[in-house]
Amino acid sequence: MAMARQGSLLDYGSIIEGLRFREEFITRDEELALLDRIQSLEFQEMRMRGVVTKRRVIHYGVNYSFETFKATPGAPIPSFLLAVRERSAEFARVDAEDLAEALVTEY
């Protein structure tokens, strides 16, 4: 059964200065492949100020603790996210290596 597409959250008639938007940044097939990989990941609970939040996360490149407010080196960005990082870097007009962190969040 196909999932219904979410309606637009943006009014394309009103431009927000500095905002760039690209319809279909990833294809439907790429989205499904990413979801398939993400569903197999082992998420960790996220705590903020001693409270378990209503989301679970996986940090790549940089770990950040909302308990200590400190960043530490994290696991490398996995290969299945590298193509998205490359495309994101091109879109943002930066080097891919400058996009040093990936945060995957499950709500």
mmCIF file of C-alpha atoms in Angstrom:
data_model
loop_
_atom_site.group_PDB
_atom_site.id
_atom_site.type_symbol
_atom_site.label_atom_id
_atom_site.label_comp_id
_atom_site.label_asym_id
_atom_site.label_seq_id
_atom_site.Cartn_x
_atom_site.Cartn_y
_atom_site.Cartn_z
ATOM 1 C CA MET A 1 0.000 0.000 0.000
ATOM 2 C CA ALA A 2 1.481 3.342 -1.039
ATOM 3 C CA MET A 3 1.888 6.052 1.557
ATOM 4 C CA ALA A 4 0.029 9.306 0.952
ATOM 5 C CA ARG A 5 2.295 12.261 0.282
ATOM 6 C CA GLN A 6 2.363 14.994 2.883
ATOM 7 C CA GLY A 7 1.099 18.362 1.749
ATOM 8 C CA SER A 8 3.472 21.281 1.404
ATOM 9 C CA LEU A 9 4.505 23.085 4.576
ATOM 10 C CA LEU A 10 5.953 25.982 2.604
ATOM 11 C CA ASP A 11 4.185 28.685 0.679
ATOM 12 C CA TYR A 12 6.373 28.840 -2.404
ATOM 13 C CA GLY A 13 4.860 32.214 -3.274
ATOM 14 C CA SER A 14 6.563 33.823 -0.271
ATOM 15 C CA ILE A 15 10.329 33.708 -0.351
ATOM 16 C CA ILE A 16 12.310 33.611 2.869
ATOM 17 C CA GLU A 17 15.604 35.399 2.404
ATOM 18 C CA GLY A 18 18.440 32.877 2.316
ATOM 19 C CA LEU A 19 16.136 29.861 2.053
ATOM 20 C CA ARG A 20 16.770 27.506 -0.827
ATOM 21 C CA PHE A 21 14.421 24.631 -1.489
ATOM 22 C CA ARG A 22 14.718 21.873 -4.056
ATOM 23 C CA GLU A 23 11.657 19.769 -4.778
ATOM 24 C CA GLU A 24 12.530 16.054 -4.941
ATOM 25 C CA PHE A 25 16.018 16.571 -3.456
ATOM 26 C CA ILE A 26 16.150 12.800 -3.242
ATOM 27 C CA THR A 27 14.130 10.503 -5.474
ATOM 28 C CA ARG A 28 11.354 8.274 -4.172
ATOM 29 C CA ASP A 29 13.591 5.222 -4.720
ATOM 30 C CA GLU A 30 16.451 6.878 -2.795
ATOM 31 C CA GLU A 31 14.053 7.740 0.021
ATOM 32 C CA LEU A 32 12.833 4.145 0.255
ATOM 33 C CA ALA A 33 16.413 2.802 0.238
ATOM 34 C CA LEU A 34 17.395 5.228 3.018
ATOM 35 C CA LEU A 35 14.338 4.281 5.081
ATOM 36 C CA ASP A 36 15.170 0.609 4.657
ATOM 37 C CA ARG A 37 18.707 1.177 5.977
ATOM 38 C CA ILE A 38 17.594 3.522 8.772
ATOM 39 C CA GLN A 39 14.990 1.042 10.041
ATOM 40 C CA SER A 40 17.777 -1.472 10.699
ATOM 41 C CA LEU A 41 19.830 0.926 12.858
ATOM 42 C CA GLU A 42 20.112 0.681 16.628
ATOM 43 C CA PHE A 43 18.877 3.986 18.003
ATOM 44 C CA GLN A 44 19.741 5.234 21.481
ATOM 45 C CA GLU A 45 17.504 7.081 23.866
ATOM 46 C CA MET A 46 18.169 10.760 24.155
ATOM 47 C CA ARG A 47 18.266 12.478 27.539
ATOM 48 C CA MET A 48 17.974 16.189 27.993
ATOM 49 C CA ARG A 49 18.404 17.647 31.477
ATOM 50 C CA GLY A 50 17.812 14.245 33.045
ATOM 51 C CA VAL A 51 14.626 13.509 31.121
ATOM 52 C CA VAL A 52 14.297 10.862 28.425
ATOM 53 C CA THR A 53 12.983 12.652 25.346
ATOM 54 C CA LYS A 54 10.314 11.381 22.976
ATOM 55 C CA ARG A 55 12.863 10.637 20.286
ATOM 56 C CA ARG A 56 15.809 8.323 19.755
ATOM 57 C CA VAL A 57 18.959 9.259 17.886
ATOM 58 C CA ILE A 58 22.159 8.079 16.271
ATOM 59 C CA HIS A 59 25.085 10.488 15.953
ATOM 60 C CA TYR A 60 27.741 10.121 13.277
ATOM 61 C CA GLY A 61 30.907 12.189 12.984
ATOM 62 C CA VAL A 62 30.267 14.070 16.222
ATOM 63 C CA ASN A 63 28.569 12.911 19.411
ATOM 64 C CA TYR A 64 26.760 15.566 21.399
ATOM 65 C CA SER A 65 25.502 15.124 24.928
ATOM 66 C CA PHE A 66 22.477 17.151 25.938
ATOM 67 C CA GLU A 67 23.366 16.220 29.522
ATOM 68 C CA THR A 68 26.922 17.609 29.547
ATOM 69 C CA PHE A 69 26.541 19.978 26.568
ATOM 70 C CA LYS A 70 29.815 18.649 25.168
ATOM 71 C CA ALA A 71 30.762 17.368 21.739
ATOM 72 C CA THR A 72 33.139 14.450 21.240
ATOM 73 C CA PRO A 73 34.313 12.581 18.138
ATOM 74 C CA GLY A 74 31.744 10.051 16.926
ATOM 75 C CA ALA A 75 31.564 7.073 14.634
ATOM 76 C CA PRO A 76 32.252 7.846 10.976
ATOM 77 C CA ILE A 77 29.335 8.734 8.741
ATOM 78 C CA PRO A 78 28.231 5.410 7.213
ATOM 79 C CA SER A 79 28.600 4.790 3.510
ATOM 80 C CA PHE A 80 24.842 4.719 2.869
ATOM 81 C CA LEU A 81 24.630 8.417 3.888
ATOM 82 C CA LEU A 82 27.622 9.633 1.861
ATOM 83 C CA ALA A 83 25.701 10.225 -1.379
ATOM 84 C CA VAL A 84 23.201 12.414 0.506
ATOM 85 C CA ARG A 85 26.104 14.266 2.115
ATOM 86 C CA GLU A 86 27.691 14.863 -1.319
ATOM 87 C CA ARG A 87 24.434 16.146 -2.786
ATOM 88 C CA SER A 88 23.802 18.315 0.290
ATOM 89 C CA ALA A 89 27.277 19.811 0.052
ATOM 90 C CA GLU A 90 26.810 20.596 -3.620
ATOM 91 C CA PHE A 91 23.442 22.211 -2.869
ATOM 92 C CA ALA A 92 24.932 24.252 0.004
ATOM 93 C CA ARG A 93 28.005 25.114 -2.079
ATOM 94 C CA VAL A 94 30.438 23.713 0.504
ATOM 95 C CA ASP A 95 32.917 20.845 0.541
ATOM 96 C CA ALA A 96 31.379 17.524 1.554
ATOM 97 C CA GLU A 97 34.035 17.114 4.256
ATOM 98 C CA ASP A 98 32.712 20.308 5.882
ATOM 99 C CA LEU A 99 29.487 18.419 6.590
ATOM 100 C CA ALA A 100 31.167 16.482 9.364
ATOM 101 C CA GLU A 101 28.112 15.335 11.312
ATOM 102 C CA ALA A 102 25.001 13.325 10.543
ATOM 103 C CA LEU A 103 22.192 12.995 13.056
ATOM 104 C CA VAL A 104 19.491 10.400 12.431
ATOM 105 C CA THR A 105 16.436 10.920 14.612
ATOM 106 C CA GLU A 106 13.463 8.634 15.210
ATOM 107 C CA TYR A 107 10.315 10.279 16.533
#
